[in-house]
XYZ file of C-alpha atoms in Angstrom:
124
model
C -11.832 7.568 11.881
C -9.809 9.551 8.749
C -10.490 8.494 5.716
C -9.484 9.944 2.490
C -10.396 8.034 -0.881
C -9.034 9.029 -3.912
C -11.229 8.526 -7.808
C -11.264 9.533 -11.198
C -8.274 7.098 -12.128
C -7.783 5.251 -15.107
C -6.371 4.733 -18.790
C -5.839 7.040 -21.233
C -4.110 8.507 -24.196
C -0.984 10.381 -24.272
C -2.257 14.155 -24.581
C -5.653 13.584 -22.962
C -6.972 14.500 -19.679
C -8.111 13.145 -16.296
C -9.598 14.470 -13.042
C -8.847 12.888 -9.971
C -11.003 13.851 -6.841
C -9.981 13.062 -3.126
C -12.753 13.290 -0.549
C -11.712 13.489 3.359
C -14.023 12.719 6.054
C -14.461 11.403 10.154
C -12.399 14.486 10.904
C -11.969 17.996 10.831
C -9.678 19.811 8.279
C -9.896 23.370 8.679
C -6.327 24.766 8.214
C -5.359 21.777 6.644
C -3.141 21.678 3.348
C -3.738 19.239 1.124
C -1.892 17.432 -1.973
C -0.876 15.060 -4.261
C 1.910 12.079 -4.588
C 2.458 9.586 -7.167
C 4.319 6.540 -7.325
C 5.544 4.664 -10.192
C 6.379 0.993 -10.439
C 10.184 0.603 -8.858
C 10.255 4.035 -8.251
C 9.806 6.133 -4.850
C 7.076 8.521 -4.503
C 7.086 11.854 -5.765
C 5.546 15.140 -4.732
C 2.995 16.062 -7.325
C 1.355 19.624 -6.153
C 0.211 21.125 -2.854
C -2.382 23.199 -1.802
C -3.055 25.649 1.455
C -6.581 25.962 2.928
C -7.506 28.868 1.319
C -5.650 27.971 -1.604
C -3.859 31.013 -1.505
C -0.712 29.277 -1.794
C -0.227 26.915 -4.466
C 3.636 24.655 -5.079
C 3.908 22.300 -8.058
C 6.927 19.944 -9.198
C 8.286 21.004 -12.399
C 7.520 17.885 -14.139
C 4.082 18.890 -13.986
C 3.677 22.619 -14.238
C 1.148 24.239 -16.437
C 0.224 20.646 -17.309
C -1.944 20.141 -13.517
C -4.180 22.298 -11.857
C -4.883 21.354 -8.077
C -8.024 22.771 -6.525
C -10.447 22.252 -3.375
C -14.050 22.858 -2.018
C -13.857 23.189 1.719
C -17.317 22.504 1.959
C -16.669 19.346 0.855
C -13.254 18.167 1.962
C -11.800 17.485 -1.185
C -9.081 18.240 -3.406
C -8.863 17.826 -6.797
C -5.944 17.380 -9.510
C -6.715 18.029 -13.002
C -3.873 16.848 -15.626
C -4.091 18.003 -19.357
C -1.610 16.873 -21.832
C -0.689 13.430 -20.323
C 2.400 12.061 -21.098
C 3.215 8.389 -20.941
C 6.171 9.142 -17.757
C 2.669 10.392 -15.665
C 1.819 7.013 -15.241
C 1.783 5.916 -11.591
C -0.744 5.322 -8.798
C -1.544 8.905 -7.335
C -2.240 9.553 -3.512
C -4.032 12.567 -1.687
C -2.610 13.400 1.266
C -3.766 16.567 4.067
C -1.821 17.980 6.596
C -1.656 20.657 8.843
C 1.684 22.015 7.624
C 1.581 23.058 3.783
C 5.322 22.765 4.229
C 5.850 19.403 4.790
C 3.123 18.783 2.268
C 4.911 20.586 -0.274
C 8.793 19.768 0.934
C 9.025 16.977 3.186
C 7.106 13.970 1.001
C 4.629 13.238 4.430
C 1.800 14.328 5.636
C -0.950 13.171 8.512
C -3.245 11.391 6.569
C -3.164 9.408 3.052
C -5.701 8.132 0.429
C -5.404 4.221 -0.897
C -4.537 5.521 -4.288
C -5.993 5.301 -7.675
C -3.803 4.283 -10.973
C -3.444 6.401 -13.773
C -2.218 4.686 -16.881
C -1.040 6.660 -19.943
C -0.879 4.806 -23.158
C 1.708 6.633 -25.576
């Protein structure tokens, strides 16, 4: 069984920073992209940043760039997203998601497999 469970979540300031980590398992994910989604309260979910397997090809949304860094260890199936300079509009609960096709990661808001989510909460 896939399983990918997101951490790191939780409050903090406006300009502070979080890591969130996503670790995969009960599958293989070699050639897999992964990435990141958020969702807001009454709002639809959002691509956040996508990664390819050898992480030689990186996409961000411009709400977030130079802000987030997205990163991954093979060796351990997971992903991580590192956000610096928080802003109270980053709140939202934020989903890892893999798939085989960085494109759809990155352009089509799906993917083959999602975490349960972990809320971040920015306090301005």
């Amino acid at each position: 069984q896939v399983q990918l469970v997101e951490s790191g979540g939780g409050l903090v300031q406006a300009g502070g920073s979080l890591r969130l980590s996503c670790a995969a398992s009960g599958g293989s994910f070699v050639n897999y992209a992964m990435g990141w989604f958020r969702q807001a309260p009454g709002k639809e979910r959002e691509f956040v940043a996508a990664c390819s397997w050898s992480a030689g090809t990186i996409y961000y949304a411009d709400s977030v760039k130079g802000r987030f860094t997205i990163s991954r260890d093979n060796a351990k199936n997971t992903v991580y997203l590192h956000m610096n300079s928080l802003k109270p509009e980053d709140t939202a609960v934020y989903y890892c998601a893999a798939d085989p096709s960085f494109r759809r990661v990155a352009f089509s808001n799906g993917a083959a497999y999602w975490g349960q989510g972990t809320q971040v909460t920015v306090a301005s």
